[in-house]
Short mmCIF file of N, CA, C and O in Angstrom, two decimals:
data_model
loop_
_atom_site.label_atom_id
_atom_site.label_comp_id
_atom_site.label_asym_id
_atom_site.label_seq_id
_atom_site.Cartn_x
_atom_site.Cartn_y
_atom_site.Cartn_z
N MET B 1 0.84 -1.17 0.00
CA MET B 1 0.00 0.00 0.00
C MET B 1 0.89 1.24 0.00
O MET B 1 1.82 1.34 0.78
N SER B 2 0.61 2.19 -0.85
CA SER B 2 1.42 3.41 -0.93
C SER B 2 1.06 4.35 0.20
O SER B 2 0.03 4.23 0.86
N THR B 3 1.92 5.35 0.40
CA THR B 3 1.70 6.33 1.45
C THR B 3 0.41 7.10 1.22
O THR B 3 -0.36 7.35 2.14
N SER B 4 0.11 7.47 -0.02
CA SER B 4 -1.11 8.22 -0.30
C SER B 4 -2.35 7.38 0.00
O SER B 4 -3.36 7.89 0.45
N GLN B 5 -2.27 6.07 -0.23
CA GLN B 5 -3.40 5.21 0.10
C GLN B 5 -3.58 5.12 1.61
O GLN B 5 -4.70 5.08 2.10
N ASN B 6 -2.48 5.09 2.37
CA ASN B 6 -2.57 5.06 3.82
C ASN B 6 -3.23 6.32 4.34
O ASN B 6 -4.06 6.28 5.24
N LEU B 7 -2.87 7.48 3.81
CA LEU B 7 -3.45 8.73 4.26
C LEU B 7 -4.93 8.80 3.92
O LEU B 7 -5.74 9.26 4.70
N THR B 8 -5.30 8.34 2.76
CA THR B 8 -6.69 8.36 2.35
C THR B 8 -7.54 7.47 3.24
O THR B 8 -8.65 7.83 3.61
N SER B 9 -7.03 6.32 3.59
CA SER B 9 -7.82 5.38 4.38
C SER B 9 -7.97 5.82 5.83
O SER B 9 -8.88 5.37 6.51
N THR B 10 -7.10 6.70 6.35
CA THR B 10 -7.19 7.14 7.73
C THR B 10 -7.93 8.46 7.87
O THR B 10 -8.22 8.88 8.98
N ARG B 11 -8.25 9.13 6.78
CA ARG B 11 -8.99 10.38 6.83
C ARG B 11 -10.44 10.13 7.20
O ARG B 11 -11.04 9.17 6.75
N PRO B 12 -11.01 11.05 8.01
CA PRO B 12 -12.44 10.89 8.28
C PRO B 12 -13.24 11.19 7.02
O PRO B 12 -12.75 11.88 6.13
N PRO B 13 -14.44 10.68 6.94
CA PRO B 13 -15.24 10.94 5.74
C PRO B 13 -15.55 12.43 5.61
O PRO B 13 -15.64 13.14 6.61
N ARG B 14 -15.70 12.88 4.38
CA ARG B 14 -16.03 14.28 4.13
C ARG B 14 -17.43 14.57 4.63
O ARG B 14 -18.33 13.76 4.46
N PRO B 15 -17.61 15.75 5.22
CA PRO B 15 -18.96 16.09 5.68
C PRO B 15 -19.90 16.32 4.49
O PRO B 15 -19.46 16.73 3.41
N SER B 16 -21.16 16.06 4.70
CA SER B 16 -22.15 16.29 3.65
C SER B 16 -22.31 17.79 3.43
O SER B 16 -21.88 18.62 4.24
N GLN B 17 -22.95 18.14 2.34
CA GLN B 17 -23.22 19.55 2.04
C GLN B 17 -24.04 20.18 3.17
O GLN B 17 -23.78 21.31 3.59
N ALA B 18 -25.01 19.46 3.68
CA ALA B 18 -25.84 19.97 4.78
C ALA B 18 -25.00 20.22 6.03
O ALA B 18 -25.17 21.23 6.72
N ASP B 19 -24.08 19.29 6.33
CA ASP B 19 -23.20 19.46 7.49
C ASP B 19 -22.28 20.66 7.30
O ASP B 19 -22.03 21.41 8.24
N ARG B 20 -21.77 20.84 6.09
CA ARG B 20 -20.90 22.01 5.82
C ARG B 20 -21.67 23.31 6.00
O ARG B 20 -21.16 24.26 6.58
N GLN B 21 -22.91 23.33 5.53
CA GLN B 21 -23.72 24.53 5.69
C GLN B 21 -24.03 24.80 7.16
O GLN B 21 -23.97 25.94 7.61
N LEU B 22 -24.34 23.75 7.91
CA LEU B 22 -24.61 23.90 9.33
C LEU B 22 -23.36 24.39 10.06
O LEU B 22 -23.43 25.29 10.90
N LEU B 23 -22.22 23.81 9.75
CA LEU B 23 -20.98 24.22 10.38
C LEU B 23 -20.66 25.68 10.07
O LEU B 23 -20.25 26.44 10.96
N THR B 24 -20.89 26.09 8.83
CA THR B 24 -20.67 27.49 8.44
C THR B 24 -21.59 28.41 9.25
O THR B 24 -21.15 29.44 9.76
N GLU B 25 -22.84 28.02 9.40
CA GLU B 25 -23.79 28.82 10.18
C GLU B 25 -23.39 28.88 11.65
O GLU B 25 -23.46 29.93 12.28
N LEU B 26 -22.97 27.75 12.20
CA LEU B 26 -22.51 27.74 13.59
C LEU B 26 -21.29 28.63 13.78
O LEU B 26 -21.19 29.36 14.77
N TYR B 27 -20.38 28.59 12.82
CA TYR B 27 -19.18 29.42 12.90
C TYR B 27 -19.55 30.90 12.85
O TYR B 27 -19.05 31.71 13.62
N ARG B 28 -20.43 31.26 11.93
CA ARG B 28 -20.84 32.67 11.79
C ARG B 28 -21.57 33.17 13.03
O ARG B 28 -21.36 34.30 13.46
N SER B 29 -22.44 32.35 13.56
CA SER B 29 -23.25 32.82 14.67
C SER B 29 -22.58 32.69 16.04
O SER B 29 -22.88 33.46 16.95
N HIS B 30 -21.66 31.73 16.20
CA HIS B 30 -21.09 31.48 17.52
C HIS B 30 -19.57 31.49 17.57
O HIS B 30 -18.99 31.32 18.65
N GLY B 31 -18.92 31.66 16.43
CA GLY B 31 -17.46 31.62 16.40
C GLY B 31 -16.80 32.62 17.32
O GLY B 31 -15.83 32.30 18.02
N SER B 32 -17.34 33.83 17.39
CA SER B 32 -16.72 34.86 18.24
C SER B 32 -16.84 34.49 19.72
O SER B 32 -15.93 34.76 20.50
N ARG B 33 -17.93 33.84 20.09
CA ARG B 33 -18.10 33.43 21.49
C ARG B 33 -17.19 32.26 21.85
O ARG B 33 -16.67 32.19 22.96
N VAL B 34 -17.02 31.35 20.90
CA VAL B 34 -16.11 30.23 21.13
C VAL B 34 -14.69 30.76 21.26
O VAL B 34 -13.94 30.37 22.17
N TYR B 35 -14.31 31.70 20.40
CA TYR B 35 -12.98 32.32 20.48
C TYR B 35 -12.82 33.03 21.83
O TYR B 35 -11.77 32.90 22.47
N ALA B 36 -13.84 33.77 22.26
CA ALA B 36 -13.75 34.49 23.53
C ALA B 36 -13.53 33.53 24.69
O ALA B 36 -12.76 33.82 25.61
N ARG B 37 -14.19 32.37 24.65
CA ARG B 37 -14.01 31.39 25.72
C ARG B 37 -12.58 30.85 25.70
O ARG B 37 -11.95 30.71 26.75
N CYS B 38 -12.08 30.54 24.51
CA CYS B 38 -10.70 30.04 24.39
C CYS B 38 -9.71 31.10 24.87
O CYS B 38 -8.76 30.79 25.59
N LEU B 39 -9.93 32.35 24.49
CA LEU B 39 -9.04 33.43 24.91
C LEU B 39 -9.08 33.62 26.41
O LEU B 39 -8.04 33.80 27.06
N TYR B 40 -10.27 33.56 26.99
CA TYR B 40 -10.41 33.70 28.43
C TYR B 40 -9.59 32.63 29.17
O TYR B 40 -8.90 32.92 30.15
N LEU B 41 -9.66 31.41 28.68
CA LEU B 41 -8.97 30.31 29.36
C LEU B 41 -7.47 30.28 29.07
O LEU B 41 -6.67 30.00 29.96
N LEU B 42 -7.09 30.56 27.83
CA LEU B 42 -5.69 30.42 27.43
C LEU B 42 -4.87 31.69 27.61
O LEU B 42 -3.64 31.63 27.68
N ARG B 43 -5.52 32.84 27.59
CA ARG B 43 -4.85 34.14 27.79
C ARG B 43 -3.79 34.44 26.73
O ARG B 43 -2.83 35.15 26.99
N ASP B 44 -3.97 33.89 25.54
CA ASP B 44 -3.03 34.14 24.44
C ASP B 44 -3.81 34.11 23.13
O ASP B 44 -4.49 33.12 22.85
N LYS B 45 -3.72 35.18 22.35
CA LYS B 45 -4.54 35.29 21.13
C LYS B 45 -4.24 34.20 20.12
O LYS B 45 -5.16 33.63 19.53
N GLU B 46 -2.96 33.92 19.89
CA GLU B 46 -2.60 32.89 18.91
C GLU B 46 -3.07 31.50 19.36
O GLU B 46 -3.61 30.74 18.56
N GLU B 47 -2.83 31.19 20.62
CA GLU B 47 -3.28 29.89 21.13
C GLU B 47 -4.80 29.79 21.07
O GLU B 47 -5.34 28.72 20.76
N ALA B 48 -5.48 30.89 21.35
CA ALA B 48 -6.95 30.89 21.31
C ALA B 48 -7.45 30.67 19.88
O ALA B 48 -8.42 29.94 19.67
N ARG B 49 -6.80 31.29 18.90
CA ARG B 49 -7.21 31.08 17.50
C ARG B 49 -7.00 29.63 17.09
O ARG B 49 -7.87 29.03 16.45
N ASP B 50 -5.85 29.08 17.45
CA ASP B 50 -5.58 27.67 17.13
C ASP B 50 -6.59 26.76 17.82
O ASP B 50 -7.11 25.82 17.21
N ALA B 51 -6.87 27.05 19.08
CA ALA B 51 -7.81 26.23 19.83
C ALA B 51 -9.20 26.31 19.22
O ALA B 51 -9.91 25.30 19.11
N MET B 52 -9.62 27.51 18.80
CA MET B 52 -10.93 27.66 18.19
C MET B 52 -11.04 26.81 16.93
O MET B 52 -12.06 26.15 16.71
N GLN B 53 -10.00 26.79 16.12
CA GLN B 53 -10.02 25.95 14.92
C GLN B 53 -10.16 24.48 15.29
O GLN B 53 -10.93 23.74 14.67
N GLU B 54 -9.42 24.06 16.30
CA GLU B 54 -9.50 22.67 16.74
C GLU B 54 -10.88 22.34 17.31
O GLU B 54 -11.40 21.24 17.11
N VAL B 55 -11.49 23.30 18.00
CA VAL B 55 -12.84 23.10 18.53
C VAL B 55 -13.82 22.89 17.39
O VAL B 55 -14.65 21.98 17.44
N PHE B 56 -13.72 23.70 16.33
CA PHE B 56 -14.66 23.53 15.22
C PHE B 56 -14.41 22.24 14.45
O PHE B 56 -15.35 21.67 13.89
N ILE B 57 -13.20 21.74 14.45
CA ILE B 57 -12.95 20.42 13.87
C ILE B 57 -13.67 19.36 14.71
O ILE B 57 -14.31 18.46 14.18
N LYS B 58 -13.59 19.49 16.03
CA LYS B 58 -14.29 18.55 16.91
C LYS B 58 -15.81 18.67 16.74
O LYS B 58 -16.51 17.65 16.74
N VAL B 59 -16.29 19.88 16.58
CA VAL B 59 -17.72 20.08 16.35
C VAL B 59 -18.13 19.36 15.06
O VAL B 59 -19.12 18.64 15.01
N GLN B 60 -17.34 19.56 14.00
CA GLN B 60 -17.64 18.91 12.71
C GLN B 60 -17.69 17.40 12.87
O GLN B 60 -18.61 16.75 12.37
N ARG B 61 -16.72 16.84 13.56
CA ARG B 61 -16.65 15.39 13.71
C ARG B 61 -17.78 14.83 14.57
O ARG B 61 -18.09 13.65 14.49
N ASN B 62 -18.36 15.69 15.41
CA ASN B 62 -19.37 15.21 16.36
C ASN B 62 -20.76 15.77 16.12
O ASN B 62 -21.61 15.68 17.00
N LEU B 63 -20.99 16.35 14.96
CA LEU B 63 -22.32 16.91 14.66
C LEU B 63 -23.42 15.86 14.83
O LEU B 63 -24.48 16.15 15.37
N ALA B 64 -23.17 14.65 14.40
CA ALA B 64 -24.19 13.60 14.48
C ALA B 64 -24.48 13.22 15.94
O ALA B 64 -25.58 12.75 16.24
N ALA B 65 -23.53 13.46 16.83
CA ALA B 65 -23.72 13.10 18.24
C ALA B 65 -24.46 14.18 19.02
O ALA B 65 -24.89 13.94 20.15
N PHE B 66 -24.63 15.36 18.44
CA PHE B 66 -25.34 16.44 19.12
C PHE B 66 -26.80 16.06 19.28
O PHE B 66 -27.51 15.84 18.31
N ARG B 67 -27.25 15.97 20.53
CA ARG B 67 -28.60 15.50 20.82
C ARG B 67 -29.63 16.62 20.87
O ARG B 67 -30.82 16.38 20.84
N GLY B 68 -29.17 17.84 21.01
CA GLY B 68 -30.10 18.96 21.09
C GLY B 68 -30.66 19.18 22.47
O GLY B 68 -31.63 19.93 22.62
N ASP B 69 -30.09 18.55 23.49
CA ASP B 69 -30.55 18.77 24.86
C ASP B 69 -30.24 20.19 25.32
O ASP B 69 -30.94 20.74 26.17
N ALA B 70 -29.19 20.76 24.79
CA ALA B 70 -28.78 22.13 25.10
C ALA B 70 -28.67 22.89 23.78
O ALA B 70 -28.77 22.30 22.70
N SER B 71 -28.45 24.17 23.88
CA SER B 71 -28.29 24.95 22.66
C SER B 71 -26.95 24.59 22.01
O SER B 71 -26.02 24.13 22.70
N PRO B 72 -26.82 24.82 20.72
CA PRO B 72 -25.53 24.57 20.06
C PRO B 72 -24.39 25.36 20.70
O PRO B 72 -23.29 24.85 20.84
N LEU B 73 -24.67 26.60 21.13
CA LEU B 73 -23.62 27.41 21.76
C LEU B 73 -23.16 26.76 23.07
O LEU B 73 -21.96 26.70 23.35
N THR B 74 -24.09 26.28 23.86
CA THR B 74 -23.73 25.62 25.12
C THR B 74 -22.86 24.39 24.85
O THR B 74 -21.85 24.17 25.52
N TRP B 75 -23.25 23.61 23.87
CA TRP B 75 -22.50 22.41 23.49
C TRP B 75 -21.09 22.78 23.02
O TRP B 75 -20.10 22.18 23.47
N MET B 76 -20.98 23.78 22.15
CA MET B 76 -19.67 24.17 21.64
C MET B 76 -18.82 24.81 22.73
O MET B 76 -17.59 24.63 22.75
N THR B 77 -19.43 25.55 23.65
CA THR B 77 -18.68 26.15 24.75
C THR B 77 -18.10 25.06 25.64
O THR B 77 -16.96 25.16 26.11
N ARG B 78 -18.84 23.99 25.85
CA ARG B 78 -18.34 22.87 26.65
C ARG B 78 -17.16 22.20 25.94
O ARG B 78 -16.16 21.87 26.57
N ILE B 79 -17.28 22.01 24.64
CA ILE B 79 -16.17 21.43 23.86
C ILE B 79 -14.95 22.34 23.96
O ILE B 79 -13.83 21.88 24.19
N ALA B 80 -15.16 23.65 23.81
CA ALA B 80 -14.05 24.61 23.88
C ALA B 80 -13.40 24.59 25.26
O ALA B 80 -12.17 24.60 25.38
N THR B 81 -14.22 24.58 26.30
CA THR B 81 -13.69 24.56 27.67
C THR B 81 -12.85 23.32 27.91
O THR B 81 -11.72 23.40 28.41
N ASN B 82 -13.39 22.16 27.57
CA ASN B 82 -12.65 20.92 27.77
C ASN B 82 -11.35 20.90 26.96
O ASN B 82 -10.29 20.49 27.47
N HIS B 83 -11.42 21.36 25.73
CA HIS B 83 -10.23 21.38 24.88
C HIS B 83 -9.16 22.29 25.47
O HIS B 83 -7.99 21.91 25.57
N CYS B 84 -9.56 23.49 25.87
CA CYS B 84 -8.58 24.45 26.41
C CYS B 84 -8.00 23.96 27.75
O CYS B 84 -6.80 24.13 28.00
N LEU B 85 -8.84 23.38 28.58
CA LEU B 85 -8.32 22.85 29.85
C LEU B 85 -7.32 21.73 29.60
O LEU B 85 -6.31 21.62 30.31
N ASN B 86 -7.57 20.91 28.59
CA ASN B 86 -6.60 19.86 28.24
C ASN B 86 -5.29 20.48 27.75
O ASN B 86 -4.21 19.97 28.08
N LEU B 87 -5.36 21.56 26.98
CA LEU B 87 -4.15 22.25 26.55
C LEU B 87 -3.38 22.81 27.74
O LEU B 87 -2.15 22.72 27.79
N ILE B 88 -4.09 23.41 28.68
CA ILE B 88 -3.44 23.98 29.87
C ILE B 88 -2.77 22.87 30.67
O ILE B 88 -1.63 23.02 31.13
N ARG B 89 -3.46 21.75 30.84
CA ARG B 89 -2.89 20.63 31.61
C ARG B 89 -1.64 20.07 30.94
O ARG B 89 -0.73 19.59 31.62
N ALA B 90 -1.60 20.11 29.62
CA ALA B 90 -0.47 19.55 28.88
C ALA B 90 0.78 20.43 28.94
O ALA B 90 1.86 19.96 28.57
N LYS B 91 0.63 21.66 29.37
CA LYS B 91 1.80 22.57 29.43
C LYS B 91 2.75 22.20 30.54
O LYS B 91 2.43 21.71 31.55
#
């Protein structure tokens, strides 16, 4: 198996058009709040921007698991908080 085949087989599946549209809407409506939470916890603009990107990757990967028990912002804020706390612990 070639290296390119290995990379292709380990990539997560591409999100559907509907998922991409939902993610875009979530980013537009809540991205600044997710960034603010990351900045509050990390106290560094660059780290907060990187963390926000990683949070939205996690959101994308877990869209199907969102049950709707809470608002999308609450769910994403929890993901952001957990992610940033893990970064802080790793330092």
